[in-house]
CSV table of C-alpha atoms and ligand atoms in Angstrom, one decimal:
chain,number,residue,atom,x,y,z
Q,77,MET,CA,-6.5,-14.2,-33.3
Q,78,ILE,CA,-3.5,-13.3,-31.2
Q,79,ASP,CA,-3.0,-9.6,-30.8
Q,80,ARG,CA,-0.6,-8.3,-33.6
Q,81,LEU,CA,1.1,-5.8,-31.3
Q,82,LEU,CA,2.0,-8.7,-29.0
Q,83,LEU,CA,3.6,-10.9,-31.7
Q,84,TYR,CA,6.5,-8.4,-31.9
Q,85,LYS,CA,7.1,-8.3,-28.2
Q,86,LEU,CA,7.3,-12.0,-27.4
Q,87,ARG,CA,10.5,-13.9,-26.7
Q,88,CYS,CA,11.3,-17.6,-27.1
Q,89,ILE,CA,12.1,-18.6,-23.5
Q,90,LYS,CA,13.8,-21.8,-24.7
Q,91,CYS,CA,16.6,-20.3,-26.8
Q,92,GLY,CA,16.2,-16.6,-26.0
Q,93,PHE,CA,15.2,-15.6,-29.6
Q,94,GLU,CA,13.9,-12.0,-29.6
Q,95,GLY,CA,12.1,-11.0,-32.8
Q,96,LYS,CA,8.8,-12.0,-34.3
Q,97,LEU,CA,7.6,-15.5,-33.3
Q,98,SER,CA,5.9,-17.0,-36.4
Q,99,VAL,CA,2.4,-18.2,-36.4
Q,100,ALA,CA,2.7,-22.0,-37.1
Q,101,ASP,CA,1.5,-23.4,-40.5
Q,102,GLU,CA,-1.2,-25.6,-39.0
Q,103,ASN,CA,-3.0,-22.5,-37.7
Q,104,LYS,CA,-4.6,-22.0,-41.1
Q,105,GLY,CA,-8.3,-21.5,-40.8
Q,106,LYS,CA,-8.2,-21.3,-37.0
Q,107,ASP,CA,-8.9,-18.0,-35.4
Q,108,ILE,CA,-8.1,-18.5,-31.8
Q,109,ASN,CA,-6.4,-21.8,-31.0
Q,110,GLY,CA,-3.1,-22.8,-32.5
Q,111,PHE,CA,0.6,-22.4,-32.1
Q,112,LEU,CA,3.4,-19.9,-32.3
Q,113,GLU,CA,6.8,-21.1,-33.5
Q,114,CYS,CA,10.3,-19.9,-32.7
Q,115,PRO,CA,12.0,-19.3,-36.1
Q,116,LYS,CA,15.4,-20.2,-34.5
Q,117,CYS,CA,14.9,-23.3,-32.3
Q,118,ARG,CA,11.5,-24.4,-33.7
Q,119,LYS,CA,10.0,-24.6,-30.2
Q,120,LYS,CA,6.2,-24.3,-30.5
Q,121,TYR,CA,4.1,-22.4,-28.0
Q,122,GLU,CA,0.4,-23.0,-27.7
Q,123,ILE,CA,-2.2,-20.3,-28.3
Q,124,ARG,CA,-5.4,-21.0,-26.5
Q,125,GLU,CA,-8.4,-18.7,-26.7
Q,126,GLY,CA,-6.1,-16.0,-28.2
Q,127,ILE,CA,-3.7,-16.2,-25.3
Q,128,PRO,CA,-0.1,-17.3,-26.0
Q,129,ILE,CA,1.2,-19.8,-23.4
Q,130,ILE,CA,4.9,-19.2,-22.9
Q,131,ILE,CA,5.8,-21.0,-19.7
Q,132,PRO,CA,9.0,-23.1,-19.0
Q,133,SER,CA,6.9,-26.1,-18.1
Q,134,TYR,CA,3.3,-27.0,-17.5
Q,135,GLY,CA,4.4,-28.5,-14.2
Q,136,MET,CA,5.1,-25.0,-12.9
Q,137,LEU,CA,1.3,-24.3,-13.0
Q,138,GLN,CA,0.8,-26.9,-10.3
Q,139,ASP,CA,2.5,-24.6,-7.8
Q,140,GLU,CA,0.2,-23.7,-4.9
Q,141,ARG,CA,0.7,-20.0,-5.6
Q,142,VAL,CA,-0.6,-20.4,-9.1
Q,143,GLN,CA,-3.3,-22.9,-8.4
Q,144,VAL,CA,-5.0,-20.7,-5.8
Q,145,PHE,CA,-5.4,-17.8,-8.3
Q,146,ASP,CA,-6.4,-20.2,-11.1
Q,147,LYS,CA,-9.1,-22.1,-9.2
Q,148,PHE,CA,-10.4,-19.2,-7.1
Q,149,SER,CA,-9.9,-16.3,-9.5
Q,150,GLU,CA,-13.6,-15.3,-9.3
Q,151,ARG,CA,-13.5,-15.3,-5.5
Q,152,TYR,CA,-10.3,-13.2,-5.6
Q,153,ASP,CA,-11.9,-10.8,-8.0
Q,154,SER,CA,-15.0,-10.3,-6.0
Q,155,TRP,CA,-12.9,-8.8,-3.2
Q,156,PHE,CA,-12.4,-5.7,-5.4
Q,157,SER,CA,-16.1,-5.0,-5.4
Q,158,SER,CA,-16.8,-6.0,-1.7
Q,159,GLU,CA,-17.6,-3.3,0.8
Q,160,ARG,CA,-14.2,-3.2,2.4
Q,161,GLY,CA,-12.3,-4.3,-0.7
Q,162,LYS,CA,-13.7,-1.5,-2.8
Q,163,ILE,CA,-12.4,1.2,-0.4
Q,164,LEU,CA,-9.0,-0.5,0.1
Q,165,PHE,CA,-8.6,-0.9,-3.6
Q,166,GLU,CA,-9.5,2.8,-4.2
Q,167,ASN,CA,-6.9,3.8,-1.6
Q,168,GLU,CA,-4.3,1.6,-3.2
Q,169,LEU,CA,-5.1,3.1,-6.6
Q,170,ARG,CA,-4.8,6.6,-5.3
Q,171,ALA,CA,-1.3,5.9,-3.9
Q,172,ILE,CA,-0.2,4.3,-7.2
Q,173,ASN,CA,-1.6,7.3,-9.2
Q,174,SER,CA,0.2,9.7,-6.8
Q,175,VAL,CA,3.7,8.3,-7.8
Q,176,LEU,CA,2.7,8.4,-11.5
Q,177,GLU,CA,2.2,12.1,-11.6
Q,178,ARG,CA,3.9,13.7,-14.6
Q,179,ILE,CA,5.4,10.3,-15.6
Q,180,LYS,CA,4.8,9.7,-19.3
Q,181,TYR,CA,4.6,6.3,-20.8
Q,182,VAL,CA,3.0,4.4,-23.7
Q,183,GLU,CA,4.1,0.8,-23.4
Q,184,SER,CA,3.1,-0.6,-20.1
Q,185,LEU,CA,3.1,-4.1,-18.5
Q,186,GLU,CA,1.8,-5.5,-15.3
Q,187,ILE,CA,3.6,-8.6,-14.0
Q,188,GLY,CA,1.1,-10.7,-12.1
Q,189,VAL,CA,-1.8,-9.0,-13.8
Q,190,GLY,CA,-4.3,-11.5,-12.2
Q,191,THR,CA,-7.9,-10.7,-13.1
Q,192,GLY,CA,-6.8,-7.3,-14.4
Q,193,ALA,CA,-8.5,-5.2,-11.8
Q,194,PHE,CA,-5.5,-2.8,-11.3
Q,195,ALA,CA,-4.5,-2.9,-15.0
Q,196,GLU,CA,-7.9,-1.8,-16.1
Q,197,LYS,CA,-8.1,1.1,-13.7
Q,198,LEU,CA,-4.5,2.2,-14.4
Q,199,GLY,CA,-4.7,1.9,-18.2
Q,200,ILE,CA,-2.0,-0.8,-18.4
Q,201,ARG,CA,-1.8,-2.4,-21.9
Q,202,PHE,CA,-0.1,-5.7,-21.4
Q,203,GLY,CA,-0.3,-8.3,-18.6
Q,204,VAL,CA,1.4,-11.6,-17.7
Q,205,ASP,CA,0.4,-14.2,-15.2
Q,206,PRO,CA,0.6,-17.9,-14.7
Q,207,ALA,CA,-3.0,-18.3,-13.5
Q,208,TRP,CA,-5.2,-19.2,-16.6
Q,209,HIS,CA,-8.7,-18.4,-15.3
Q,210,ALA,CA,-7.5,-15.1,-13.9
Q,211,LEU,CA,-6.1,-14.2,-17.3
Q,212,LEU,CA,-9.4,-14.9,-19.0
Q,213,GLN,CA,-10.9,-12.2,-16.8
Q,214,ALA,CA,-8.1,-9.8,-17.5
Q,215,LYS,CA,-8.6,-10.4,-21.2
Q,216,LYS,CA,-12.3,-9.5,-20.8
Q,217,ARG,CA,-11.2,-6.3,-19.2
Q,218,GLY,CA,-9.3,-5.4,-22.4
Q,219,ILE,CA,-5.8,-6.2,-21.3
Q,220,ILE,CA,-3.5,-8.0,-23.8
Q,221,VAL,CA,-2.4,-11.0,-21.9
Q,222,VAL,CA,0.2,-13.8,-22.0
Q,223,GLN,CA,0.4,-16.9,-19.8
Q,224,GLY,CA,3.9,-16.8,-18.4
Q,225,VAL,CA,5.9,-16.7,-15.2
Q,226,ALA,CA,7.6,-13.6,-13.7
Q,227,GLU,CA,11.0,-15.3,-13.3
Q,228,LYS,CA,11.2,-16.0,-17.0
Q,229,LEU,CA,9.2,-13.3,-18.8
Q,230,PRO,CA,7.9,-14.2,-22.2
Q,231,PHE,CA,8.9,-10.7,-23.6
Q,232,SER,CA,11.8,-9.4,-25.6
Q,233,SER,CA,14.3,-7.0,-24.0
Q,234,ASN,CA,13.8,-3.2,-24.0
Q,235,GLN,CA,10.1,-3.3,-24.7
Q,236,PHE,CA,8.3,-1.3,-22.0
Q,237,ASP,CA,8.4,2.2,-20.7
Q,238,ILE,CA,6.9,1.1,-17.4
Q,239,VAL,CA,6.4,-2.2,-15.5
Q,240,PHE,CA,3.9,-2.6,-12.6
Q,241,ILE,CA,4.3,-5.2,-9.9
Q,242,ILE,CA,1.3,-4.7,-7.6
Q,243,VAL,CA,0.5,-7.0,-4.7
Q,244,THR,CA,2.5,-9.6,-6.6
Q,245,ILE,CA,6.0,-9.6,-5.1
Q,246,CYS,CA,4.7,-11.6,-2.2
Q,247,TYR,CA,3.6,-14.5,-4.5
Q,248,VAL,CA,6.7,-14.9,-6.7
Q,249,ARG,CA,9.4,-17.6,-6.1
Q,250,SER,CA,12.3,-15.3,-6.4
Q,251,PRO,CA,11.8,-11.6,-6.1
Q,252,LEU,CA,15.4,-10.9,-7.2
Q,253,LEU,CA,15.0,-12.9,-10.4
Q,254,VAL,CA,11.7,-11.1,-11.1
Q,255,LEU,CA,13.3,-7.7,-10.7
Q,256,GLU,CA,16.2,-8.8,-13.0
Q,257,GLU,CA,13.7,-9.8,-15.6
Q,258,THR,CA,11.8,-6.6,-15.1
Q,259,LYS,CA,15.0,-4.6,-15.8
Q,260,ARG,CA,15.6,-6.6,-18.9
Q,261,VAL,CA,12.2,-6.0,-20.5
Q,262,LEU,CA,12.2,-2.3,-19.5
Q,263,LYS,CA,13.7,0.3,-22.0
Q,264,SER,CA,16.7,2.1,-20.6
Q,265,GLY,CA,15.6,4.7,-18.1
Q,266,GLY,CA,12.2,2.9,-17.8
Q,267,TYR,CA,10.1,2.9,-14.7
Q,268,LEU,CA,9.1,0.3,-12.2
Q,269,VAL,CA,6.1,0.7,-9.9
Q,270,ILE,CA,6.0,-1.8,-7.0
Q,271,GLY,CA,3.1,-1.8,-4.6
Q,272,PHE,CA,3.0,-4.0,-1.5
Q,273,ILE,CA,1.8,-4.5,2.0
Q,274,ASP,CA,4.7,-4.0,4.4
Q,275,ARG,CA,5.3,-7.0,6.6
Q,276,ASN,CA,5.8,-4.9,9.7
Q,277,SER,CA,2.7,-2.8,9.2
Q,278,CYS,CA,-0.6,-3.6,11.0
Q,279,TRP,CA,-2.2,-5.0,7.8
Q,280,GLY,CA,1.0,-7.0,7.2
Q,281,LYS,CA,0.7,-8.5,10.7
Q,282,TYR,CA,-3.0,-9.2,10.1
Q,283,TYR,CA,-2.2,-11.0,6.8
Q,284,LEU,CA,0.7,-12.9,8.5
Q,285,GLU,CA,-1.8,-14.2,11.1
Q,286,LYS,CA,-4.1,-15.3,8.3
Q,287,LYS,CA,-1.2,-17.0,6.6
Q,288,ARG,CA,-0.4,-18.8,9.8
Q,289,ARG,CA,-4.0,-20.0,10.0
Q,290,GLY,CA,-3.8,-21.4,6.4
Q,291,HIS,CA,-6.0,-18.7,4.7
Q,292,LEU,CA,-6.6,-19.6,1.0
Q,293,PHE,CA,-4.9,-16.6,-0.5
Q,294,TYR,CA,-2.4,-15.7,2.2
Q,295,SER,CA,-0.9,-19.0,3.1
Q,296,PRO,CA,1.3,-19.1,0.0
Q,297,ALA,CA,2.4,-15.5,0.4
Q,298,ASN,CA,5.8,-14.1,1.6
Q,299,PHE,CA,5.6,-10.6,2.8
Q,300,TYR,CA,8.5,-8.1,2.7
Q,301,THR,CA,9.3,-4.9,4.5
Q,302,PHE,CA,10.1,-1.6,2.8
Q,303,ASN,CA,13.8,-1.9,3.6
Q,304,GLU,CA,13.9,-5.4,2.1
Q,305,VAL,CA,12.3,-4.2,-1.1
Q,306,LYS,CA,14.6,-1.2,-1.1
Q,307,ARG,CA,17.7,-3.4,-0.8
Q,308,MET,CA,16.5,-5.7,-3.6
Q,309,LEU,CA,15.8,-2.7,-5.9
Q,310,SER,CA,19.2,-1.2,-5.4
Q,311,LYS,CA,20.9,-4.6,-5.9
Q,312,ILE,CA,19.3,-5.0,-9.3
Q,313,GLY,CA,20.0,-1.4,-10.3
Q,314,PHE,CA,16.8,0.6,-9.7
Q,315,LYS,CA,17.0,4.0,-8.3
Q,316,ILE,CA,14.1,4.9,-6.0
Q,317,ILE,CA,12.5,8.2,-7.3
Q,318,ARG,CA,9.3,8.4,-5.3
Q,319,VAL,CA,7.4,6.6,-2.6
Q,320,ALA,CA,3.8,6.9,-1.5
Q,321,SER,CA,2.0,5.2,1.4
Q,322,THR,CA,-1.6,4.7,2.4
Q,323,ILE,CA,-4.0,2.6,4.5
Q,324,THR,CA,-3.4,4.0,7.9
Q,325,GLN,CA,-6.6,2.5,9.3
Q,326,LYS,CA,-6.4,-0.7,11.2
Q,327,PRO,CA,-7.9,-4.0,10.0
Q,328,SER,CA,-10.0,-4.1,13.2
Q,329,GLU,CA,-11.8,-0.9,12.3
Q,330,LYS,CA,-15.4,-1.6,11.4
Q,331,THR,CA,-15.6,0.7,8.5
Q,332,ILE,CA,-12.7,1.6,6.3
Q,333,GLU,CA,-12.6,5.1,4.9
Q,334,LEU,CA,-11.2,6.6,1.8
Q,335,GLU,CA,-7.9,8.4,2.5
Q,336,GLU,CA,-5.4,10.6,0.7
Q,337,PRO,CA,-2.1,8.9,0.1
Q,338,LYS,CA,1.1,10.4,1.7
Q,339,THR,CA,4.0,11.1,-0.6
Q,340,THR,CA,6.3,9.9,2.1
Q,341,LEU,CA,6.7,6.8,4.1
Q,342,ASP,CA,4.1,7.1,6.8
Q,343,PRO,CA,5.1,4.7,9.6
Q,344,SER,CA,1.4,4.0,10.3
Q,345,ALA,CA,0.6,3.2,6.6
Q,346,SER,CA,0.4,-0.5,5.5
Q,347,PHE,CA,0.4,-0.2,1.7
Q,348,ILE,CA,3.6,1.2,0.1
Q,349,VAL,CA,4.2,2.2,-3.5
Q,350,VAL,CA,7.7,2.7,-4.8
Q,351,LEU,CA,8.6,4.3,-8.1
Q,352,GLY,CA,12.0,3.1,-9.3
Q,353,LYS,CA,13.9,4.0,-12.4
Q,354,SER,CA,16.1,1.6,-14.3
Q,355,GLU,CA,19.7,2.9,-14.2
F,630,ZN,ZN1,13.7,-20.5,-29.7
């Protein structure tokens, strides 16, 4: 059945009702598949394999950015255990952990949780993503997941101590809308961790070239620079508290090594992590 903790966090995206969505009557005797119902507007949301589906329209799932992670979720996930992927992933995790030092949180959410690779390593409890097959993998990793979109989060306001957006900002339709929604679901004074490849960095340029050539995972991506992310955060009302940067090795290098993250913005680093606080 759907996770009990989750029931209290969900929001009706049709009428904005925030409270406990009820489990619809016809669910009797069914463990996993069924419906949730909004007590206010009576909108029903499907639950499939224990995962609530709270999306504005099924048509949105046809978007290229969603399709690629839905259809090729296993191929995407295998990157994390590939020879190069494993090291790059570990370097990214180290940078993320470096901004989290002495930050205390209980309720955590990852927007764009994908297959749950980051969430599992970072101990993130909840995840949301539009890509169904990626979510199934995240669920197997123990993450409590919802199928939803970042621009209209299926969560009530003031729910989380911290929200993570890791290598996801480049795949959303509207980063500003996503940051606004992030601010809404965060408790007052809550934290945002945003990790991304800077467009002007050497890996940024490498991925842009892949995008230009129509690479499966990079062609739907829009990359941003640190300054662009900084401007967006300040526009929505996030104060930057810490930054970290890593991956100073070039994509052309044959072997990629583990590196210690810098707690500053290293101009030769490609992966940047920003810790913001909701003001
Ligand atoms: Zn409703």
